[in-house]
Coordinates of C-alpha atoms and ligand atoms in Angstrom, one line a residue:
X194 CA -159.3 127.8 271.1
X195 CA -161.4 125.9 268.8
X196 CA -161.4 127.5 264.7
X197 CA -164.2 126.9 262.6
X198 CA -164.4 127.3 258.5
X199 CA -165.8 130.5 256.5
X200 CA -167.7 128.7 254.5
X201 CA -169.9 126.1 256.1
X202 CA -171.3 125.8 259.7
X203 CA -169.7 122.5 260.4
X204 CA -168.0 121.0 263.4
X205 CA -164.9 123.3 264.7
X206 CA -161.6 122.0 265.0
X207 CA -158.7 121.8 267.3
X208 CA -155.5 124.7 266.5
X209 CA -153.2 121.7 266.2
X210 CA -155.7 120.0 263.5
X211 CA -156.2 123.8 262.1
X212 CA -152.8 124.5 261.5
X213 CA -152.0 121.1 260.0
X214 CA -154.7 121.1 257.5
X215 CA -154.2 124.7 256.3
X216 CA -157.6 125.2 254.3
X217 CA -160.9 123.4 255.9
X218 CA -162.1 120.5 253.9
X219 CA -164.7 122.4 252.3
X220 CA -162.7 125.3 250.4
X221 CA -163.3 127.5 253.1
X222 CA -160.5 129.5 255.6
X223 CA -160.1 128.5 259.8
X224 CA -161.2 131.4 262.2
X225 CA -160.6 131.3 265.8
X226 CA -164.6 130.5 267.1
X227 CA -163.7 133.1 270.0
X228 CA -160.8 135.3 270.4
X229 CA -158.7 135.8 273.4
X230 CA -159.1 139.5 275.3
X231 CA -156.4 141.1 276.4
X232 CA -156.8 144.1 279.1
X233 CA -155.0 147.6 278.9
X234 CA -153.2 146.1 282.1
X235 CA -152.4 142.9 280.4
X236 CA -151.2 145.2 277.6
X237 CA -149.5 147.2 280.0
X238 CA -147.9 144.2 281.5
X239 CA -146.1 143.9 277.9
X240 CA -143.6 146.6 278.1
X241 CA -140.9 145.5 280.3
X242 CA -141.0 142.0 278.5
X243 CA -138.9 141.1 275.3
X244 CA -139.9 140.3 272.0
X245 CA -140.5 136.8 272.7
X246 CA -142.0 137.2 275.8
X247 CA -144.3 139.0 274.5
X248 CA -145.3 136.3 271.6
X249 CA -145.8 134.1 274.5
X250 CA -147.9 136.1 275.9
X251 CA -150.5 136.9 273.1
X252 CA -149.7 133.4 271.0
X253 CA -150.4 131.6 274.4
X254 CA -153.6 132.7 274.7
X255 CA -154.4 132.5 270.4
X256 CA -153.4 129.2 270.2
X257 CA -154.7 128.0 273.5
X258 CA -155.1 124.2 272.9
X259 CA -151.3 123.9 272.0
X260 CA -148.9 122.7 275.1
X261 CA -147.7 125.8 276.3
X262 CA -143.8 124.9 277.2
X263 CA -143.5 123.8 273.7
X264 CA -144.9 126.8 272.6
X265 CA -143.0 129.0 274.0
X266 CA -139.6 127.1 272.9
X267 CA -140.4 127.2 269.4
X268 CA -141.1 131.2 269.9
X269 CA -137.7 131.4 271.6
X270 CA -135.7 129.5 268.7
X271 CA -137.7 131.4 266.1
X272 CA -136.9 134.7 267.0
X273 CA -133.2 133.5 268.3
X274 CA -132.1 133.8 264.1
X275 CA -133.1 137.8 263.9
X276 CA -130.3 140.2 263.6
X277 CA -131.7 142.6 265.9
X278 CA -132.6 141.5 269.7
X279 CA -135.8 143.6 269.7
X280 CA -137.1 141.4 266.7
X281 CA -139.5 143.9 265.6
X282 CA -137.8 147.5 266.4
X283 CA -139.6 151.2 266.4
X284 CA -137.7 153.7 264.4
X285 CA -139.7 157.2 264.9
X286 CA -139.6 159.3 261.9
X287 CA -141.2 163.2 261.6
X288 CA -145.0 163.7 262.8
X289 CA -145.6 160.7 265.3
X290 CA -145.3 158.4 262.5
X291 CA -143.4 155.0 263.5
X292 CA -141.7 152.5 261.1
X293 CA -141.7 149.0 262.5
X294 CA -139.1 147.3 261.0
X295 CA -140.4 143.6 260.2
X296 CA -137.2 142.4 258.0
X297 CA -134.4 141.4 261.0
X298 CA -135.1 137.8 260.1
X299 CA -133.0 136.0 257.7
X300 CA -134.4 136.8 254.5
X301 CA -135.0 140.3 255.1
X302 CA -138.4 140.3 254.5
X303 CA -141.1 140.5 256.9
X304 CA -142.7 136.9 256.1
X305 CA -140.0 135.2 258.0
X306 CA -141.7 137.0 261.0
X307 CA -144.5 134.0 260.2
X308 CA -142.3 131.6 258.6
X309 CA -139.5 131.0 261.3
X310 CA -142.4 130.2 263.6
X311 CA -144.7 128.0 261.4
X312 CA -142.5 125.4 260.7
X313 CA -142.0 124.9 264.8
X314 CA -145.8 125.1 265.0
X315 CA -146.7 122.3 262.3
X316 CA -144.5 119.7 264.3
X317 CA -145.6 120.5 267.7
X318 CA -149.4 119.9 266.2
X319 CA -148.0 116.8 264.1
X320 CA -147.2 115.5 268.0
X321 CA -150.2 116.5 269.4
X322 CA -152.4 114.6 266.2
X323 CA -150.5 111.7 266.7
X324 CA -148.7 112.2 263.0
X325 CA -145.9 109.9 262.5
X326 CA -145.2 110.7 258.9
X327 CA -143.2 113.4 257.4
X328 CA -144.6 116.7 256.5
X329 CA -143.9 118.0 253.1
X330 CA -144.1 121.8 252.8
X331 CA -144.7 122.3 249.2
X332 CA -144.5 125.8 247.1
X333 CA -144.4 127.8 243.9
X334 CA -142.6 131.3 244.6
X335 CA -142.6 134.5 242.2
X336 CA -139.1 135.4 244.9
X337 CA -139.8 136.0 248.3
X338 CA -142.5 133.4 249.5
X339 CA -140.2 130.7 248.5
X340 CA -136.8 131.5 250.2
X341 CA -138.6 132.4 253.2
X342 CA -140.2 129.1 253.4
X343 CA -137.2 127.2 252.6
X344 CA -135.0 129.3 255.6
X345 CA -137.8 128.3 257.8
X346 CA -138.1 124.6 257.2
X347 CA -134.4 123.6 257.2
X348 CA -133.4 121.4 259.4
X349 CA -136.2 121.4 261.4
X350 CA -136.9 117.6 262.2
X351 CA -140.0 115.9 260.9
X352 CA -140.3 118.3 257.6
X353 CA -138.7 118.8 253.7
X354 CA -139.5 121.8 251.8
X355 CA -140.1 121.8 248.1
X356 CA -140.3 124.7 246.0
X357 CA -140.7 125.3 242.6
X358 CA -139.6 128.7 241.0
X359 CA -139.8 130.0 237.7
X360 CA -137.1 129.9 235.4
X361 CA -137.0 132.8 233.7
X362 CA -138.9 134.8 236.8
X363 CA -137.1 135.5 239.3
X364 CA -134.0 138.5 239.9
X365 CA -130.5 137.3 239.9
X366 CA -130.1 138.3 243.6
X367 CA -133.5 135.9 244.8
X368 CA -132.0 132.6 242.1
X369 CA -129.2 132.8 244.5
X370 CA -131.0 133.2 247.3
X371 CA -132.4 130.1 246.8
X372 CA -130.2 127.8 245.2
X373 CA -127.8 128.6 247.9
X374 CA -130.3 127.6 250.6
X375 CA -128.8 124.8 252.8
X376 CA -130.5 122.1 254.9
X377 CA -130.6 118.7 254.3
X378 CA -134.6 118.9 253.7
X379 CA -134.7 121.5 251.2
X380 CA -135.3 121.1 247.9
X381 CA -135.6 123.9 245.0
X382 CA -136.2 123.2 241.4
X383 CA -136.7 125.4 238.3
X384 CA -139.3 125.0 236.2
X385 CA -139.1 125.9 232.4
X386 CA -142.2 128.4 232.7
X387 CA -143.8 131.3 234.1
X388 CA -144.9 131.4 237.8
X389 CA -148.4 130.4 236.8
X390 CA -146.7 127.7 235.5
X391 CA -145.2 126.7 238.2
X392 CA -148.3 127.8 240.2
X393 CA -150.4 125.8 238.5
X394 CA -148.0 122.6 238.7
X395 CA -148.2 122.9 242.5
X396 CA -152.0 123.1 243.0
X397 CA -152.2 120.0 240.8
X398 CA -149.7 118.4 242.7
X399 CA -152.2 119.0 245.5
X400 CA -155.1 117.8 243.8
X401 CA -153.7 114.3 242.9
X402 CA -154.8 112.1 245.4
X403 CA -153.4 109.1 243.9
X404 CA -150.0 111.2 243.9
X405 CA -150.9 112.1 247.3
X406 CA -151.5 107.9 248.2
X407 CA -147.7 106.9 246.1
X408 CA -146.4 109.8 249.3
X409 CA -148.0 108.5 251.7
X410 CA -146.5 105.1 250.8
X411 CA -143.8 106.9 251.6
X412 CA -144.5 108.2 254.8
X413 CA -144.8 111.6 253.6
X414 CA -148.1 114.0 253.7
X415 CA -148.2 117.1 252.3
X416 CA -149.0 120.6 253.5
X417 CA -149.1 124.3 252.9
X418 CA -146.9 127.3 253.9
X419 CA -148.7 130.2 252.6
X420 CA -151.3 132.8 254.3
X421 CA -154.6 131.4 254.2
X422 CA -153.1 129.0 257.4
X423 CA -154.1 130.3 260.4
X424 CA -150.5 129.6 261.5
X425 CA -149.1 131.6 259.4
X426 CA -151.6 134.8 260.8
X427 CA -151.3 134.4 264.4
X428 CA -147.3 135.4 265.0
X429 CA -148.0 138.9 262.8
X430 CA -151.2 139.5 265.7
X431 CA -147.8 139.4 268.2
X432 CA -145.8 143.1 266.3
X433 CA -148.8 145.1 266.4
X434 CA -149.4 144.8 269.8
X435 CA -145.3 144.7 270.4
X436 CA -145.3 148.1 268.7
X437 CA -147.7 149.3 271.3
X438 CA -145.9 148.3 274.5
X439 CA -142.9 150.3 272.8
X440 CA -144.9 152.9 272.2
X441 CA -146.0 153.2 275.8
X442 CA -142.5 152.1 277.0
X443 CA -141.2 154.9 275.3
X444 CA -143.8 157.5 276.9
X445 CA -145.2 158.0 273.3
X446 CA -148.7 157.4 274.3
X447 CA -150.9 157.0 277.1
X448 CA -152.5 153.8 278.2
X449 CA -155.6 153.3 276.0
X450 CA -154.8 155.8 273.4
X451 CA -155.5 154.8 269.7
X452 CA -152.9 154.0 267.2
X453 CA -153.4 154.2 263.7
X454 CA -151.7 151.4 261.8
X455 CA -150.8 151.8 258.0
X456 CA -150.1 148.8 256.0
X457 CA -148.1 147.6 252.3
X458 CA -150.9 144.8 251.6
X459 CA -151.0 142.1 249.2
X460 CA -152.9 138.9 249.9
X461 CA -154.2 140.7 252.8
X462 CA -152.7 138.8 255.6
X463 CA -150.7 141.3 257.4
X464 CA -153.5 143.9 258.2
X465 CA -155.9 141.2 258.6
X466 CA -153.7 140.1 261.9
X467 CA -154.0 144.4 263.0
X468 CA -157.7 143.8 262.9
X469 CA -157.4 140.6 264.8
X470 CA -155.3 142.4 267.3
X471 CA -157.7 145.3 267.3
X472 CA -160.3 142.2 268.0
X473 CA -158.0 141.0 270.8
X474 CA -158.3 144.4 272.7
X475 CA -155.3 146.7 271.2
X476 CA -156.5 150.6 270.8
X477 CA -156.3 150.3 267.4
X478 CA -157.7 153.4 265.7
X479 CA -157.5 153.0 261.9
X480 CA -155.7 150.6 259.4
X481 CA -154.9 152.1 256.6
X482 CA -154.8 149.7 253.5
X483 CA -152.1 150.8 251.3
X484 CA -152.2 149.2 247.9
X485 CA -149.9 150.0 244.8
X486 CA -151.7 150.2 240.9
X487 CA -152.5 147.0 241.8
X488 CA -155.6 148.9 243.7
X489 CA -158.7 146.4 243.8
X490 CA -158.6 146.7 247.6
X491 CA -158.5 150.5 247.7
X492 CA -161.3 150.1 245.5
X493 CA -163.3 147.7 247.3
X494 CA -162.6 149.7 250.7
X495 CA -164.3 152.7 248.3
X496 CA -167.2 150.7 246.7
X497 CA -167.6 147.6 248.1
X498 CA -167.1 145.4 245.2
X499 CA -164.2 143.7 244.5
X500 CA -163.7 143.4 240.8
X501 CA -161.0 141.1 239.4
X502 CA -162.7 140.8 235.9
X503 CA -161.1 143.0 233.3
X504 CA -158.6 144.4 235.1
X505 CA -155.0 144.5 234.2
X506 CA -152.2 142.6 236.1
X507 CA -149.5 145.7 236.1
X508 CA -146.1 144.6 237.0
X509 CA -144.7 147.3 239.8
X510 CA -142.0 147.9 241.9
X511 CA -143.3 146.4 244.6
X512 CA -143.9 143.0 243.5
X513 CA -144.5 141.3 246.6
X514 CA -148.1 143.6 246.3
X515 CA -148.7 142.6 242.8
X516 CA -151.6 140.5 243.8
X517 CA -155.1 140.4 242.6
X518 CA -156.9 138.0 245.1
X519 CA -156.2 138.9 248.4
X520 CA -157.5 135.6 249.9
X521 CA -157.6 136.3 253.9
X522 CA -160.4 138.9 252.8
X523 CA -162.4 136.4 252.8
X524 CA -161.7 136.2 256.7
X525 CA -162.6 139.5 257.7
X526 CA -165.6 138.8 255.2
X527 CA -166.8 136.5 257.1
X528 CA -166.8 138.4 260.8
X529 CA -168.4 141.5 259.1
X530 CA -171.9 139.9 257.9
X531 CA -172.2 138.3 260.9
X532 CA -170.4 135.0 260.7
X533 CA -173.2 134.0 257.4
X534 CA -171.4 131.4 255.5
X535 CA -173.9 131.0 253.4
X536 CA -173.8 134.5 251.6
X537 CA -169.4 133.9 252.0
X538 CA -170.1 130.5 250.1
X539 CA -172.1 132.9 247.5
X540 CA -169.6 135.9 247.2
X541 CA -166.1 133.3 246.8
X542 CA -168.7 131.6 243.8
X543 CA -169.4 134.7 242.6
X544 CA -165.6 135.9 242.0
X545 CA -164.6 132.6 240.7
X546 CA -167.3 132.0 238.4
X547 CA -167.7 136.3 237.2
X548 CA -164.3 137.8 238.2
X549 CA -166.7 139.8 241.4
X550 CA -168.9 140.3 244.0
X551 CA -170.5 143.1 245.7
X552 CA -170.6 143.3 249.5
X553 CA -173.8 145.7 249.6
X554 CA -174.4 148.8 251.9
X555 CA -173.9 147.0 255.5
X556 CA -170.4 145.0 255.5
X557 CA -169.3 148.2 253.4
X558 CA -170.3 150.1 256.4
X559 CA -168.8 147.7 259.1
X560 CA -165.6 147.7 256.8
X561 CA -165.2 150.9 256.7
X562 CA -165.5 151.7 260.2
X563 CA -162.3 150.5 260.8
X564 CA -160.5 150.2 257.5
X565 CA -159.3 152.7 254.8
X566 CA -157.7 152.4 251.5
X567 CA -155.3 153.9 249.1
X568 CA -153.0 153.4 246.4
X569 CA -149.8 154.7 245.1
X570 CA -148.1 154.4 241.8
X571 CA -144.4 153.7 241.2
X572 CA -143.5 157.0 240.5
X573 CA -144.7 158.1 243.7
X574 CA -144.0 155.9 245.3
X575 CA -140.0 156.5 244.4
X576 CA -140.5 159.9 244.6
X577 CA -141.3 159.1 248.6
X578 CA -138.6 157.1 249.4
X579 CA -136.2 160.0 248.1
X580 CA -138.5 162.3 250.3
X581 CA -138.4 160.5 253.5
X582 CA -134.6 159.6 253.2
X583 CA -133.9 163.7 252.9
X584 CA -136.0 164.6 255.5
X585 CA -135.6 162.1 258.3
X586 CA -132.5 160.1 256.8
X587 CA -134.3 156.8 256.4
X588 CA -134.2 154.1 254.3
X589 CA -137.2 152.3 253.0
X590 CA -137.7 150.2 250.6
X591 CA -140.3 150.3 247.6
X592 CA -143.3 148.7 249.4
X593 CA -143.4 150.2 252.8
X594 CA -142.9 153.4 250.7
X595 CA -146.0 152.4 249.0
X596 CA -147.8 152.9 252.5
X597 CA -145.8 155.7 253.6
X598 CA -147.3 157.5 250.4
X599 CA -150.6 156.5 250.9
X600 CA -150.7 157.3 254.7
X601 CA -148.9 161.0 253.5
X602 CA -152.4 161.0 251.4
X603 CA -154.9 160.5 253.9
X604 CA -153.4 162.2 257.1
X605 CA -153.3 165.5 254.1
X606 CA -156.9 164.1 253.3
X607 CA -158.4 163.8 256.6
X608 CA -155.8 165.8 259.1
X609 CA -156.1 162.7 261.5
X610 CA -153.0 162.9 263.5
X611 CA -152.7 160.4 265.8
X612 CA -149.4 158.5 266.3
X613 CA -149.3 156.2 263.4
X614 CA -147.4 153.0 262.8
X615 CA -145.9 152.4 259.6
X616 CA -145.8 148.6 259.3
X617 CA -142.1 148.2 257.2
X618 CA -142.2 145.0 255.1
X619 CA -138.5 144.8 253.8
X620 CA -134.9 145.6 254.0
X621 CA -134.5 148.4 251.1
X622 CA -131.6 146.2 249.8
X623 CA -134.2 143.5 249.1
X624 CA -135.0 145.6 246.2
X625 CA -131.6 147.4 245.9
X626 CA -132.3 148.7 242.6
X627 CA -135.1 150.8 242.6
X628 CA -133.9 152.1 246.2
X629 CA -130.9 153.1 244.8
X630 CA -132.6 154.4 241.5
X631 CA -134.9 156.6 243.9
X632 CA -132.2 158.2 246.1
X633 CA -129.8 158.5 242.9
X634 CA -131.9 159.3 240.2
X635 CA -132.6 156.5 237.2
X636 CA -129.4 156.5 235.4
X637 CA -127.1 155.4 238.4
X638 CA -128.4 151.6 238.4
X639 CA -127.5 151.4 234.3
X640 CA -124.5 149.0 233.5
X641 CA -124.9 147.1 237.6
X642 CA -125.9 144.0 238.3
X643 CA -128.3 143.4 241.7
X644 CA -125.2 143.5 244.2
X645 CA -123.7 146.5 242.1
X646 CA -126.5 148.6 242.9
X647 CA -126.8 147.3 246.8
X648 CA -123.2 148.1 247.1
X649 CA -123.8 152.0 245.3
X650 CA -126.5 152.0 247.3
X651 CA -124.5 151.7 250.7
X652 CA -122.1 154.3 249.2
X653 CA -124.6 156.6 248.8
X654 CA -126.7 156.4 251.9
X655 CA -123.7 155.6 254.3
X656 CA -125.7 152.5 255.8
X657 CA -124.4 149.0 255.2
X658 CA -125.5 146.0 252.5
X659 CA -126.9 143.6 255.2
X660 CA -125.0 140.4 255.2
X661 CA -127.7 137.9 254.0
X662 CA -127.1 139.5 250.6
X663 CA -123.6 140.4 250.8
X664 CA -122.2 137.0 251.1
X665 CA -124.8 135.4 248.4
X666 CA -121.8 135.9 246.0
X667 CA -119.5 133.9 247.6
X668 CA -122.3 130.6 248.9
X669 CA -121.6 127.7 247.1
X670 CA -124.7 126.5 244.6
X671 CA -126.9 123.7 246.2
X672 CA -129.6 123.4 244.4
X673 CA -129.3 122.9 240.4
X674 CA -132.1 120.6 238.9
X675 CA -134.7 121.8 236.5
X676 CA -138.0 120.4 235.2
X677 CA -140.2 120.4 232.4
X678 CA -143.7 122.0 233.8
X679 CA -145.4 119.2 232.5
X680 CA -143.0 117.4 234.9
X681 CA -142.8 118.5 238.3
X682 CA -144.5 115.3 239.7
X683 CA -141.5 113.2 238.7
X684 CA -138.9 115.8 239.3
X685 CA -140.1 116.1 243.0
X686 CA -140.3 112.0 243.4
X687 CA -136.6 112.6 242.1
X688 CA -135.5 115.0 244.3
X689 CA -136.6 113.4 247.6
X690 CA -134.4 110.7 249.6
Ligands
PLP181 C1 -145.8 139.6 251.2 C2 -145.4 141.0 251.3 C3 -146.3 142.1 251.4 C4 -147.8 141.8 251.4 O1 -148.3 141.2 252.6 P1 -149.7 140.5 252.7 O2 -149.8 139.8 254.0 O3 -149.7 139.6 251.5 O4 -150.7 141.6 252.5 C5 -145.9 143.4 251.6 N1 -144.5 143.6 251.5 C6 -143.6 142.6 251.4 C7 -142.2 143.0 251.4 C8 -144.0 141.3 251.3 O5 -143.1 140.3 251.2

């Protein structure tokens, strides 16, 4: 598989070279040149097979390119760290609507889904460039990004992970999450600021290429764990066509039948892997973009502008969705008018120079063919997780709720039944207190602390505070230095051996 940029027609590149570089030199994002095709009876051929079998499977043939062997131990020590041996269970709830549970990993979050892979991918592709020096995964976190990334990189020979959180902007319960992180090649330092303080410090860190020289003096290069690497995309294509062979495997559906698949989306990474899937042969019917007030993709999927300019930032229960530039967009952009990087180059100047662009009639069109959009609120979005936990006795937490709302919406909208897959983003103890303020009503989360409410929580729902956050209490603190935002340069030179 050879991957190409969105925003020039250039020369392709290699997976390994893809993955290792992250962005393309020119701005733009790496897109497989061709996709694999997988048959019904190929898709068939995935229901006897385990998780990780199954990531061989569709990653083999994604990431063709990559030695195979290798690939397929990294996939087996990723997924070796979930709490559940199915990885990525189906729990069926009322109306042929199926939450896939995407937060067995170790942060309880569905990002480690990515992150426990990536890591293993960037040093098989450091062997196969022929890179000698030591990767250093660098980050600024608002919470969850960051302790995912960190849980992923330790230990793993040939990388350090660096991240930089804010301050005063994180919850008690993810502070500890991360200053308890072990591995010898972790480091996590707070920066006096705001996250686009700390954002900002990082993507200047980047930009300094005479920084970058004093590292490589140093033997160390630096990369990039978040979405727009293709690395990061390719395991979440795996679930949605896992949640298909359990589907079948369970005598749900039929061979061939479509599956609607509704989606808590932020940056737009997660849904963009359904489409790639979809792309990849899976009867995918629609995927449904579920947004909270946070709702410039609902409204692009309406309109077909996407307007960043004027709008408010709103704060929301579901803060890992509190994102106003969904950058894989730009992906699925890209496919829809025809693989033009010319008008992509034009729309990405557009939003950074006026805050929006406009898609016009046709992309709208091709967009909309397979993609929906709506939004949900935090009230409702409460309101539903006390709803579904009455009426089928589960648990969710605040941003799958989000979609659960919104697909509520547009199955009452539309009446489209088919058997619909509720992609589940996070462990409701994750976000313990507005779980427990939905099933108990606001006033039973006054006067606790974070663990208070996941241990009220447990009381109340007779289901158990999973142990990645039970024992945080107890984990001895690692990681203690702090930095002046004006300073994160130094205090990284500092930190490393
Ligand atoms: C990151 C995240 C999302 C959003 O996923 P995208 O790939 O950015 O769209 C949704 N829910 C949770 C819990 C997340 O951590």
């Amino acid at each position: 598989m050879r991957f190409i940029s969105t925003r020039t027609d250039g020369a392709s590149v290699g997976a390994a070279e893809a993955i290792l570089r992250g962005l393309a030199p020119d701005g733009g994002l790496y897109v497989p040149e061709g996709l694999p095709r997988l048959t019904l009876a190929d898709i068939d051929a995935l229901r006897p097979m385990t998780y990780a079998q199954r990531a061989r499977r569709v990653l083999g043939a994604l990431l063709e390119g990559l030695p195979q062997r290798e690939l397929g131990e990294a996939i087996d020590a990723a997924y070796a760290s979930f709490d559940d041996p199915r990885v990525a269970p189906l729990a069926p709830l009322s109306d042929g609507v199926y939450a896939l549970e995407l937060f067995h990993g170790p942060t309880l979050a569905f990002k480690d889904v990515a992150l426990q892979l990536l890591p293993r991918l960037m040093t098989l592709s450091m062997r196969e460039r022929g890179e000698t020096r030591e990767a250093l995964i660098l980050a600024a976190t608002s919470g969850d990004t960051g302790k995912a990334a960190l849980e992923g990189f330790a230990d793993v020979p040939g990388t350090r992970c660096a991240v930089f959180y804010p301050r005063a902007g994180v919850s008690e319960a993810q502070r500890l999450q991360m200053v308890t992180q072990r591995g010898g090649n972790t480091h996590v330092i707070a920066v006096e600021g705001n996250f686009d303080d700390a954002q900002t410090g990082v993507k200047r860190i980047f930009a300094d290429a005479e920084f970058g020289r004093r590292l490589s003096q140093r033997g160390i290069v630096l990369s990039s764990a978040n979405s727009i690497n293709f690395g990061r995309l390719a395991p979440q294509v795996v679930y949605y066509f896992s949640a298909y062979a359990d589907l079948l495997e369970s005598g749900a559906i039929r061979a061939g039948e479509e599956v609607n698949f509704c989606v808590p989306t932020g940056n737009f990474g997660n849904i963009l892997a359904g489409w790639y899937a979809r792309r990849c042969g899976l009867p995918v019917g629609r995927l449904i973009c579920a947004s909270n007030r946070n709702n410039v993709l609902s409204d692009f999927l309406a309109l077909g502008r996407y307007e960043v300019a004027d709008r408010p930032f709103y704060r929301t229960a579901s803060p890992s969705m509190d994102i106003l530039i969904s950058s894989n967009l730009e992906r699925l952009l890209f496919e829809l008018c025809g693989r033009d990087a010319a008008r992509v180059r034009g729309w990405m100047a557009s939003l950074a120079a006026d805050g929006r662009y406009d898609v016009g009639a046709q992309a709208l069109e091709a967009l909309r063919a397979t993609f929906v959009g709506g939004f949900a609120d935090d009230a409702q979005t409460l309101q539903e997780i006390g709803r579904v936990f009455a009426r089928d006795g589960y648990l969710m937490d605040t941003h799958t709720a989000v979609a659960s709302r919104v697909l509520a919406d547009y199955r009452a909208r539309t009446g489209d039944a088919r058997k619909t897959v509720l992609v589940s983003t996070a462990s409701p103890y994750k976000f313990g207190r507005a779980v427990l303020e939905a099933i108990e009503g606001g006033q039973a989360a006054q006067g606790l602390d974070d663990f208070a409410c996941c241990e009220a929580l447990a009381r109340a729902t007779g289901t158990r505070v999973p142990e990645p956050i039970a024992q945080l209490p107890r984990l001895p603190v690692r990681h203690t230095q702090v930095c002046h935002r004006d300073d994160m340069e130094e205090a990284l030179l500092r930190a490393l051996p």
